[in-house]
CSV table of C-alpha atoms and ligand atoms in Angstrom, one decimal:
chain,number,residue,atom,x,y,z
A,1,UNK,CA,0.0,0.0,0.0
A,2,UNK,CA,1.5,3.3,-0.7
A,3,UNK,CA,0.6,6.5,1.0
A,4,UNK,CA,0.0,9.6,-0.8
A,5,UNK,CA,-0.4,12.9,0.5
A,6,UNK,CA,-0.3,15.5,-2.4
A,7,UNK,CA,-3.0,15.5,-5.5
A,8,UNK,CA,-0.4,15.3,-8.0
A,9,UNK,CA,1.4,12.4,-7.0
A,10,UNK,CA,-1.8,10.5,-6.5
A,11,UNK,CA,-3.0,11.6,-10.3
A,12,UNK,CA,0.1,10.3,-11.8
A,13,UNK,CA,0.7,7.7,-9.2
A,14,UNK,CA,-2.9,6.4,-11.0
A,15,UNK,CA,-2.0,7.5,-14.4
A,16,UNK,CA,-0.3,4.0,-15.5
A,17,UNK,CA,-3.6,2.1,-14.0
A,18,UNK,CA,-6.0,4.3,-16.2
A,19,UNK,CA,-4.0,3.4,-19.7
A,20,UNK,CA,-3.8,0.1,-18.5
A,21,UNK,CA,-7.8,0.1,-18.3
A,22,UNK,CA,-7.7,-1.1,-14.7
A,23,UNK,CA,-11.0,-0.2,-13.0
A,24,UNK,CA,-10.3,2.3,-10.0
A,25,UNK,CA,-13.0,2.0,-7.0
A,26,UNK,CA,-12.8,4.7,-4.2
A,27,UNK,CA,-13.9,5.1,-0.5
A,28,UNK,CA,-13.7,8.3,0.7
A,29,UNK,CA,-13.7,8.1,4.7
A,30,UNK,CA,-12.6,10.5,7.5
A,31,UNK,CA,-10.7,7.6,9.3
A,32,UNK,CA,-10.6,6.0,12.5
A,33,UNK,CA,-11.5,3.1,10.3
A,34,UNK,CA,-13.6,0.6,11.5
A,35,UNK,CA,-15.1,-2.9,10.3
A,36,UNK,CA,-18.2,-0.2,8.3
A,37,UNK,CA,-15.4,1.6,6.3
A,38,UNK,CA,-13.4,-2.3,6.0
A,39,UNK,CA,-16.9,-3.3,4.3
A,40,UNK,CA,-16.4,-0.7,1.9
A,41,UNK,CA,-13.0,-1.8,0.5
A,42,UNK,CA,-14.2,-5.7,0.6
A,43,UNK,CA,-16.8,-4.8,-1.6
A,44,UNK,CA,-14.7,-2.3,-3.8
A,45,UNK,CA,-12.1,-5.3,-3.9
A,46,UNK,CA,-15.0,-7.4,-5.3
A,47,UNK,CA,-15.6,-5.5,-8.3
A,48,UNK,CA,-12.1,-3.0,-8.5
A,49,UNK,CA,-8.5,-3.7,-9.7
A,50,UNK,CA,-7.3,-1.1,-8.0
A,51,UNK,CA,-8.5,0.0,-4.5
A,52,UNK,CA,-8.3,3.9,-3.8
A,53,UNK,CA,-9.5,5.2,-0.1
A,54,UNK,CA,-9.2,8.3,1.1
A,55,UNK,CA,-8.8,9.8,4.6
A,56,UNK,CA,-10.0,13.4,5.2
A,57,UNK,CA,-11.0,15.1,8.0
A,58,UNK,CA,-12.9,18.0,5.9
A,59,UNK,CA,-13.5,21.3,7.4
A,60,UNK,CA,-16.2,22.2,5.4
A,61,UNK,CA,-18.5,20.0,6.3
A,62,UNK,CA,-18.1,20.9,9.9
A,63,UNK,CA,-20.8,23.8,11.2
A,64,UNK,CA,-19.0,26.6,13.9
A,65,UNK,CA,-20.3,24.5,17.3
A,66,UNK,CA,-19.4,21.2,16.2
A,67,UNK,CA,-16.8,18.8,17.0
A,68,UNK,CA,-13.9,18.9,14.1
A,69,UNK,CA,-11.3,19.2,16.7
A,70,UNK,CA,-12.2,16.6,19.0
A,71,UNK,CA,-13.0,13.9,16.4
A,72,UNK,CA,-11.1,11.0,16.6
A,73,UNK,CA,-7.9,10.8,14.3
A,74,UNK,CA,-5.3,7.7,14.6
A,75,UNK,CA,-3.4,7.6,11.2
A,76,UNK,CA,-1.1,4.9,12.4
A,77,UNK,CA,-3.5,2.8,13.1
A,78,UNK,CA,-5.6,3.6,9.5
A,79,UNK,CA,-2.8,2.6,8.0
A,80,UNK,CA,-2.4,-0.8,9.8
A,81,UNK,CA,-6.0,-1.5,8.9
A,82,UNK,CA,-6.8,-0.1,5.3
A,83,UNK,CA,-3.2,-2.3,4.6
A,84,UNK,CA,-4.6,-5.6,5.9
A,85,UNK,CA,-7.8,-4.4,4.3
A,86,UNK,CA,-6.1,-4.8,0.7
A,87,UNK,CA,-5.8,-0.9,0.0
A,88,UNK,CA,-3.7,0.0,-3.1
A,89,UNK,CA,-3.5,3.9,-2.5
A,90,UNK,CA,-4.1,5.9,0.6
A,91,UNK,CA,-4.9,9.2,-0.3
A,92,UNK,CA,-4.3,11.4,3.3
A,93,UNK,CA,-4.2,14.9,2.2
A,94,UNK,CA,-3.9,17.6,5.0
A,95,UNK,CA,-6.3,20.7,4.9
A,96,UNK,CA,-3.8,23.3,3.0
A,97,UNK,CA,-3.3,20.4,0.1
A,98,UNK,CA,-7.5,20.6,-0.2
A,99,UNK,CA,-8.0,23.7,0.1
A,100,UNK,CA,-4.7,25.6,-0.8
A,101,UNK,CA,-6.7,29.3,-1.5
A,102,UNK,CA,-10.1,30.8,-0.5
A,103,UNK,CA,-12.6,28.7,-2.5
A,104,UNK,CA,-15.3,30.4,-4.0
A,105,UNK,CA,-16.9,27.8,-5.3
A,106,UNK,CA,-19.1,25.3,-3.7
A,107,UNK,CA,-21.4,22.4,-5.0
A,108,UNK,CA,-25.2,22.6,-3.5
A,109,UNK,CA,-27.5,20.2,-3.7
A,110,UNK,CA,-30.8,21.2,-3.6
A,111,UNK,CA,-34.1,19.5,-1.4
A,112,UNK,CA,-32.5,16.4,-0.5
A,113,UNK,CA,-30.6,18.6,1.6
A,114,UNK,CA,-32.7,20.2,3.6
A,115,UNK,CA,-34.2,17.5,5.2
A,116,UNK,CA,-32.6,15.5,8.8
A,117,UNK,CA,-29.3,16.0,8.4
A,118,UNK,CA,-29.1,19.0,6.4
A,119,UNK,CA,-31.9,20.7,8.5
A,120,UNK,CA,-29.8,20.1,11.9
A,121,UNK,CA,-26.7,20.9,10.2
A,122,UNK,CA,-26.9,23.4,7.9
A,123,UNK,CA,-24.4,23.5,5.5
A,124,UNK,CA,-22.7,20.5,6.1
A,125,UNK,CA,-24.0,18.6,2.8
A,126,UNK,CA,-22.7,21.4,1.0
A,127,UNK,CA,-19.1,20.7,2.6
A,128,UNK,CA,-19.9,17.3,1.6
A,129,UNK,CA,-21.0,17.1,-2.1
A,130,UNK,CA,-17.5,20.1,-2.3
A,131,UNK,CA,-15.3,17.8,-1.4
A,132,UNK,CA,-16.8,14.6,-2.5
A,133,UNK,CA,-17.3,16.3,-5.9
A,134,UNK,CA,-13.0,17.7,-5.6
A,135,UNK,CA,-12.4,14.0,-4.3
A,136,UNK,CA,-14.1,12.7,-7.6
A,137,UNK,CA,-11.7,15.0,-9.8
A,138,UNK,CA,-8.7,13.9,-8.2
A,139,UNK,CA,-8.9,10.1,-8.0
A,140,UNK,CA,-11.1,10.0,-11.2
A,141,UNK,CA,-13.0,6.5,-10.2
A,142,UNK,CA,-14.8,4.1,-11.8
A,143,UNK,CA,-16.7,3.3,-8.6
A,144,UNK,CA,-17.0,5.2,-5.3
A,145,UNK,CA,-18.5,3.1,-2.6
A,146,UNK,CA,-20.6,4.7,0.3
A,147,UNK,CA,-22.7,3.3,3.4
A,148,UNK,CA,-26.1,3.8,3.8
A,149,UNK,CA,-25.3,4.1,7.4
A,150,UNK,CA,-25.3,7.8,5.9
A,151,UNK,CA,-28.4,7.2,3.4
A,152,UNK,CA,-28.8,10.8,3.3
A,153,UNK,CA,-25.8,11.4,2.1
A,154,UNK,CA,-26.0,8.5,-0.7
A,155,UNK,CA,-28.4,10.4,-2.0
A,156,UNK,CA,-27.1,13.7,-2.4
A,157,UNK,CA,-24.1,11.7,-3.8
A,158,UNK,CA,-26.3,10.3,-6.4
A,159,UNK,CA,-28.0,13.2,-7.1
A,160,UNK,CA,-24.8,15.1,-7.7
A,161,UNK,CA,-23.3,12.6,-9.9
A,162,UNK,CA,-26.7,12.3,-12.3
A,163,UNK,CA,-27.1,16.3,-12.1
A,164,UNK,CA,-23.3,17.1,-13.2
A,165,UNK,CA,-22.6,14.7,-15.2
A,166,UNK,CA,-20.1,12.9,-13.2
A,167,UNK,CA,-18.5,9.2,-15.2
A,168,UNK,CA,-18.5,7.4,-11.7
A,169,UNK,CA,-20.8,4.4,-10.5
A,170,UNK,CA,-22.1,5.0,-7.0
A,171,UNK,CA,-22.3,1.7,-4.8
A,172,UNK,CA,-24.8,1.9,-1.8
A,173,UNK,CA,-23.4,-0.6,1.1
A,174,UNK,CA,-25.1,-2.1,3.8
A,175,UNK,CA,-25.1,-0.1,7.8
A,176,UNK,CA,-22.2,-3.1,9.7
A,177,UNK,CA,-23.3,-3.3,12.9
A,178,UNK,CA,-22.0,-4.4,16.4
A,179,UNK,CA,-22.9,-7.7,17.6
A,180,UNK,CA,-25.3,-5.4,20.2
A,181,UNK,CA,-26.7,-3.6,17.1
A,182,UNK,CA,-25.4,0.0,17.3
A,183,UNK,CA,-24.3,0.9,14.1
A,184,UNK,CA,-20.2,1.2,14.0
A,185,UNK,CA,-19.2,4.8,13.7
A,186,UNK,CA,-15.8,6.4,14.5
A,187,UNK,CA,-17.8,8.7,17.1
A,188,UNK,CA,-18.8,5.3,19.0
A,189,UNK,CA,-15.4,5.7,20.5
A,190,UNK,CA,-16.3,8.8,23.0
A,191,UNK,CA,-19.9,7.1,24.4
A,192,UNK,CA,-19.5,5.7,28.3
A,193,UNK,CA,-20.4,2.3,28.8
A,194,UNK,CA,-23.8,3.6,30.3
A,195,UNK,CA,-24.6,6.1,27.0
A,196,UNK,CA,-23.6,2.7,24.5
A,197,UNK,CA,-26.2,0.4,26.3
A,198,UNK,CA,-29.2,2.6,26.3
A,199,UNK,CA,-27.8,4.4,22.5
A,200,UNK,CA,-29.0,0.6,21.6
A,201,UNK,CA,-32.5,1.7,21.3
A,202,UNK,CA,-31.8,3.3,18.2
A,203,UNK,CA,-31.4,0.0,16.1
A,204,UNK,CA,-33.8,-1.9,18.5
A,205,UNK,CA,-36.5,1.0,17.5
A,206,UNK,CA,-35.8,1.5,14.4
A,207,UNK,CA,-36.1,-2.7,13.5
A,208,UNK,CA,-39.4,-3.1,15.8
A,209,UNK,CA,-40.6,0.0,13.2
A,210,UNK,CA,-39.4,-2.1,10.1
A,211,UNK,CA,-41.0,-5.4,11.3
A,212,UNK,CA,-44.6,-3.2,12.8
A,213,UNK,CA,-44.3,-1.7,9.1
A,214,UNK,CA,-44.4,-5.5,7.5
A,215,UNK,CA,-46.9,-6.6,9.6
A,216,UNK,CA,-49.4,-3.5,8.7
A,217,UNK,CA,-49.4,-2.1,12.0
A,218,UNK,CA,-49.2,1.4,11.5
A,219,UNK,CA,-51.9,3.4,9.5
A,220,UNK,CA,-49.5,6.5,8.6
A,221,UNK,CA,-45.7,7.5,8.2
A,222,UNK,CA,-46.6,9.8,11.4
A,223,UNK,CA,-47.3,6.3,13.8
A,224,UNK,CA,-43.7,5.2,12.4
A,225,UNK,CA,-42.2,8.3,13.4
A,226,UNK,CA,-44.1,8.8,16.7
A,227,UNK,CA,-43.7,4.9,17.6
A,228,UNK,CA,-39.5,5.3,17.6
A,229,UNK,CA,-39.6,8.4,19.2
A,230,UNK,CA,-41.9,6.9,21.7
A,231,UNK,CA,-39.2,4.0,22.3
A,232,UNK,CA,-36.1,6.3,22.6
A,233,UNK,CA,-37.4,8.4,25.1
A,234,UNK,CA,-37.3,5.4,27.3
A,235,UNK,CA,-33.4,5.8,27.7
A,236,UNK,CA,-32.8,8.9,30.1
A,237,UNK,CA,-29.8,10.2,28.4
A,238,UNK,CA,-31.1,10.2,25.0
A,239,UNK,CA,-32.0,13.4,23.2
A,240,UNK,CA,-33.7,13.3,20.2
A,241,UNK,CA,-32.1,15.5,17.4
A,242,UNK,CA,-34.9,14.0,14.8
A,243,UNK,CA,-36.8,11.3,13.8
A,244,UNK,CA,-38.7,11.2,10.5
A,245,UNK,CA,-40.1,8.4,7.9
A,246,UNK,CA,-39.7,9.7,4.6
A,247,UNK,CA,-39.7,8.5,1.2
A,248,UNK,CA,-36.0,7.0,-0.3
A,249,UNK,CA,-34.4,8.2,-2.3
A,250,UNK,CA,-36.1,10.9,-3.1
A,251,UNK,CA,-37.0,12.6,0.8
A,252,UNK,CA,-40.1,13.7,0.1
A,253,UNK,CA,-42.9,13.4,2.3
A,254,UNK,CA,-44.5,10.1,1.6
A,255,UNK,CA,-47.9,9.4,0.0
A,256,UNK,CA,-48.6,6.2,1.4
A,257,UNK,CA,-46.7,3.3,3.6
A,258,UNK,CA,-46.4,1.5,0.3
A,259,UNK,CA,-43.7,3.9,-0.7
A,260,UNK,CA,-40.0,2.8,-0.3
A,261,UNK,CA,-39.5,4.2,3.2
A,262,UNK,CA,-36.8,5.6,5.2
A,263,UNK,CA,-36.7,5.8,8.7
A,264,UNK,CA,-33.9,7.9,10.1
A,265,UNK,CA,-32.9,9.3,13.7
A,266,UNK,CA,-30.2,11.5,14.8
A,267,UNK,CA,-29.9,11.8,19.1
A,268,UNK,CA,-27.5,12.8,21.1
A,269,UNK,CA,-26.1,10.8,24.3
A,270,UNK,CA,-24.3,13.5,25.9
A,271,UNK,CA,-22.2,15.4,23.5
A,272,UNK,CA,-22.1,12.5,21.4
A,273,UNK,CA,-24.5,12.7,18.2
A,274,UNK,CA,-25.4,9.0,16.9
A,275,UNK,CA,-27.7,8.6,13.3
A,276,UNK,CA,-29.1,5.4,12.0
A,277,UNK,CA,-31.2,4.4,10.0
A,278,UNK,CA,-33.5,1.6,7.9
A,279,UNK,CA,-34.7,1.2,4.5
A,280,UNK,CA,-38.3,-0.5,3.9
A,281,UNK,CA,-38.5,-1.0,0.3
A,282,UNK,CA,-41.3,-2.1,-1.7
A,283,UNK,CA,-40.8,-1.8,-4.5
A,284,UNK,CA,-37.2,-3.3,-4.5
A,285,UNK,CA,-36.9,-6.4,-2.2
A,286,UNK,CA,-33.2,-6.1,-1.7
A,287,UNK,CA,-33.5,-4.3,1.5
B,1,LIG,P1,-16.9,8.5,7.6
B,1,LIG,O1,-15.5,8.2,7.8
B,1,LIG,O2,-17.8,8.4,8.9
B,1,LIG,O3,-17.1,9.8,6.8
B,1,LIG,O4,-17.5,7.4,6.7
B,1,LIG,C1,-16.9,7.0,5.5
B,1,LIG,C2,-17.8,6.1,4.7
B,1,LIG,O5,-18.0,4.9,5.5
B,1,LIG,C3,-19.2,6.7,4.4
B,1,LIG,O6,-19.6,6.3,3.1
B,1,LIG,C4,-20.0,6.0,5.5
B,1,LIG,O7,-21.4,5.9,5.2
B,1,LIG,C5,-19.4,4.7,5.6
B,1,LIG,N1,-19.7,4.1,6.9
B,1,LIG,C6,-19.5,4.6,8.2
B,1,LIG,N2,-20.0,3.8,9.1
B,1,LIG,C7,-20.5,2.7,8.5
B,1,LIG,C8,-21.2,1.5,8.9
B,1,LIG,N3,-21.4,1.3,10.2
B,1,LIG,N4,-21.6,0.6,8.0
B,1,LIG,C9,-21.3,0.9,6.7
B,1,LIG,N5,-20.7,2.0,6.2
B,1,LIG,C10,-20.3,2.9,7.1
């Protein structure tokens, strides 16, 4: 695995793969790798010659009061993992090789945006489809691969790539989860023992929704929605950022529970702000 740190010698580090019509696939992370960003390369691996990931802790995605300084960075330890993974290229710019000048120009993706995440964050998938869309120029892949841990952000990706333009395949992959059920994420890493057991709810809720929803026990998105809520305000230290069922991918209000669903929560256990997530799809049975 080689390590790159500078934009030019990752575009002619990739140059010789591209005439040699090797397919590139790409998984742009912000590290502290864990076994969700490891099912990323496996699958990229699957279908890729060559396995670009990147690690990037990127400003612009963070609003004023959140937490870029205090999320969790161990390169040494990336590098240990996205090795064994079967990386070819580790892409680890640093924030002056990103964004070397003032940038005056952003990429915004409209609607998607502005629900969940985008609502309690504003701004932040605009620091997202910037650098994803900068990313994409640089590494020029064949196929980026992204979890639906983050299914809001999938489909702002997918959006982007369809609105501009953009010759890259976008691979959706599964939420990995820990043998409890909380979803892996790197921000896992700063919840007490106490805050981990009752953040369980979140899956817990979330599946008893998914299972109520197949067995046509709810008569409106709104029960979905009010039934998790319901369930996480069981655990005293959880505090509800959101919870809404909306349609996927699309994130409009849904017209009926036949639609493909997604059921989404943000809440914070302490300073600590967890999402998940499921997909209900009808009209596509791989979920
Ligand atoms: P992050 O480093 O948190 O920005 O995540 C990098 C990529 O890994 C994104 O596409 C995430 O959706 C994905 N990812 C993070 N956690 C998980 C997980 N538990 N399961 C699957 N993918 C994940």
């Amino acid at each position: 695995m080689k390590v790159i740190t500078t934009k030019s010698e990752l575009r002619s580090s990739l140059q010789s793969s591209r005439t040699d019509r090797k397919r590139i696939g790409f998984v742009p992370t912000m590290g502290y790798l864990h076994e969700g960003h490891i099912s990323l390369v496996k699958q990229a691996k699957l279908e890729c010659d060559i396995v670009v990931m990147s690690i990037f802790v990127n400003p612009l995605q963070f609003g004023p009061n959140e937490d870029l300084n205090r999320y969790p960075r161990d390169f040494e330890r990336d590098c240990e993992l996205a090795k064994k993974a079967g990386v070819d290229y580790l892409f680890h710019p640093d924030v002056s090789e990103m964004y070397p000048s003032q940038s005056l120009t952003y990429v915004r993706v409209g609607q998607i945006t502005e629900k969940l995440c985008g609502a309690s964050r504003p701004g932040h998938f605009d620091g997202v489809a910037t650098v994803v869309t900068k990313l994409f120029q640089i590494v020029q892949p064949d196929r980026a691969y992204f979890g639906l841990k983050d299914a809001q952000q999938v489909a702002v990706i997918e959006q982007m790539v369809l609105d501009l333009d953009i010759p890259v395949t976008i691979v959706p992959c599964e939420i990995v989860r820990e043998s409890d059920g909380l979803a892996l994420s790197s921000r896992n890493v700063f919840l007490t023992p106490e805050q981990h057991q009752q953040a369980l709810i979140l899956s817990k809720s979330l599946q008893m929704a998914k299972d109520k929803l197949a067995s046509h026990l709810f008569e409106s998105t709104d029960q979905v929605s009010q039934f998790v809520i319901q369930q996480i305000q069981t655990q005293s230290l959880a505090e509800i950022d959101y919870v809404d069922t909306l349609q996927y991918p699309s994130l409009e209000s849904p017209n009926s529970l036949t639609d493909d669903l997604l059921i989404a929560v943000a809440v914070r256990f302490g300073s600590t702000r967890l999402i998940d997530n499921v997909l209900v799809r009808h009209n596509n049975k791989e979920c």
